[in-house]
Amino acid sequence: MFDLIIRNANLPDGRSGVDIGIEGGRIADVAATIEAAAHGEIDATGRLVSPPFVDPHFHMDATLSLGLPRLNRSGTLLEGIALWGELRPTLTREAVVERALSYCDLAVAQGLLHIRSHVDTSDPRLVTVEALLEVRDRVAPYIDLQLVAFPQDGYYRSPGAVEALNRALDMGVDVVGGIPHFERTMSDGAASVEALCRIAAERGLPVDMHCDETDDPMSRHIETLAKETIRFGLQGRVAGSHLTSMHSMDNYYVSKLIPLMAEAAINVIPNPLINIMLQGRHDTYPKRRGLTRVRELMEAGLNVSFGHDCVMDPWYSMGSADMLEVGHMAIHVAQMAGIEDRKKIFDALTVNSARTMGIEGYGLDRGCNADLIILEARDPLEALRLKPSRLAVIRRGKIIARTPARVSELMLDGRPRLVDGSDYAPVLSADAE
Ligand SMILES: [Zn+2]
């Protein structure tokens, strides 16, 4: 007797007609047909059942603060940082907690159940750290929230940042952050990478740095980050977020850089929505895209996962907590429209990000946590195309969110009465693939 059985599901790896049996909050069986009974059953015929979405790069201390104290007029990264600098001294713990909890409601509704958020440690009051530690505890029953100590104003550039970052880690922040390209000189940036990797090694923590988030083809911090990763034995535990400079770097140099990153097993976290919005701002035409070299990094075997980064904050006025929106943008900007390409993009929103965050018990295998989403789509390609309803979001075997199917009613003579977008994709023959 299972607690719950999901019947006849399509899985992201292409299997269809699969039953998933859940017991005690874990996946107890995955088989073509489960004969046993269950206290509850869900018919998922023709629907994609996936592990939940994972966002490995977010700023939950700033989310939903759009318009405070005013809007970003230039739309640039630097005005965003300046605006945040104006807002930060006025933040209260209560307001940050309330906005973060609201965002988490939105995330659950979208099937996003694992989030790594940077938390700004630049204000010596550390209000943002206190607030997000509280949020981490409060959302723990439904979202795994991982926090990164992020010296937004620069580790060496801003007085007091070194001490504040250590204090944040003492308070229980999970990951060491950094922003080497925002230090005053290239050598200060390199020194910050070395110092922060040393702290991570000493404390046994992962690293996740905003790294080379510029259009400067000469920015070299990812090279330093890879080198220090190897030196401190942190392979596989270090993430380079953004890496937009790689878009503009010399090709010969990149041919030497990517193998170094692979040797260091750097987790690469591009943020397609934010990168396409903020990069290339000094260009006239042609205007660079600024997204890092996603295809080349994947082909070299690096673990690439996409972040949402911002939702309605000083840097980005849009966003919806929907990782499929992030993947949709990635397909376009990275020009990865092939069938295998799009499958890789879906992985970058799920399994790859779970690996970046070191999430245990993630996936659809027997013994994994029964954390699942049922989408109003047949497969990952359709999910990316339609960004469809999350019909059910399941955490540890219990349904925690439901959304109705998106079905429209037509009043047209001679045409169908109901339109469900998920019925409209032509079925491709094996030859077409
Ligand atoms: Zn960021």
PDB file of N, CA and C and ligand atoms in Angstrom, residues 57-59 118 150 210 213 242 271 309-310, ligand 1:
ATOM      1  N   HIS A  57      20.887  30.596  -8.845  1.00  0.00           N
ATOM      2  CA  HIS A  57      21.412  31.971  -8.695  1.00  0.00           C
ATOM      3  C   HIS A  57      20.274  32.970  -8.585  1.00  0.00           C
ATOM      4  N   PHE A  58      20.075  33.493  -7.371  1.00  0.00           N
ATOM      5  CA  PHE A  58      18.985  34.434  -7.170  1.00  0.00           C
ATOM      6  C   PHE A  58      19.402  35.470  -6.122  1.00  0.00           C
ATOM      7  N   HIS A  59      18.646  36.569  -6.065  1.00  0.00           N
ATOM      8  CA  HIS A  59      18.872  37.615  -5.041  1.00  0.00           C
ATOM      9  C   HIS A  59      17.565  37.832  -4.289  1.00  0.00           C
ATOM     10  N   HIS A 118      21.991  34.664  -3.268  1.00  0.00           N
ATOM     11  CA  HIS A 118      23.053  35.511  -2.724  1.00  0.00           C
ATOM     12  C   HIS A 118      22.415  36.452  -1.710  1.00  0.00           C
ATOM     13  N   PHE A 150      27.538  37.434   0.010  1.00  0.00           N
ATOM     14  CA  PHE A 150      27.880  38.167  -1.218  1.00  0.00           C
ATOM     15  C   PHE A 150      28.295  39.598  -0.891  1.00  0.00           C
ATOM     16  N   HIS A 210      29.984  35.883  -8.319  1.00  0.00           N
ATOM     17  CA  HIS A 210      29.699  36.695  -9.490  1.00  0.00           C
ATOM     18  C   HIS A 210      31.065  36.930 -10.132  1.00  0.00           C
ATOM     19  N   GLU A 213      31.295  39.585 -14.735  1.00  0.00           N
ATOM     20  CA  GLU A 213      29.991  40.039 -15.247  1.00  0.00           C
ATOM     21  C   GLU A 213      30.171  41.402 -15.899  1.00  0.00           C
ATOM     22  N   HIS A 242      27.566  34.047 -14.041  1.00  0.00           N
ATOM     23  CA  HIS A 242      27.540  35.009 -15.148  1.00  0.00           C
ATOM     24  C   HIS A 242      28.594  34.710 -16.219  1.00  0.00           C
ATOM     25  N   ASN A 271      23.016  33.548 -16.473  1.00  0.00           N
ATOM     26  CA  ASN A 271      21.680  34.051 -16.108  1.00  0.00           C
ATOM     27  C   ASN A 271      21.080  34.720 -17.350  1.00  0.00           C
ATOM     28  N   ASP A 309      18.259  34.881 -11.308  1.00  0.00           N
ATOM     29  CA  ASP A 309      19.011  36.052 -10.848  1.00  0.00           C
ATOM     30  C   ASP A 309      18.139  37.103 -10.167  1.00  0.00           C
ATOM     31  N   CYS A 310      17.199  37.681 -10.921  1.00  0.00           N
ATOM     32  CA  CYS A 310      16.441  38.820 -10.386  1.00  0.00           C
ATOM     33  C   CYS A 310      14.973  38.706 -10.780  1.00  0.00           C
TER      34      CYS A 310
HETATM   35 ZN    ZN B   1      23.486  37.819  -9.259  1.00  0.00          ZN
END
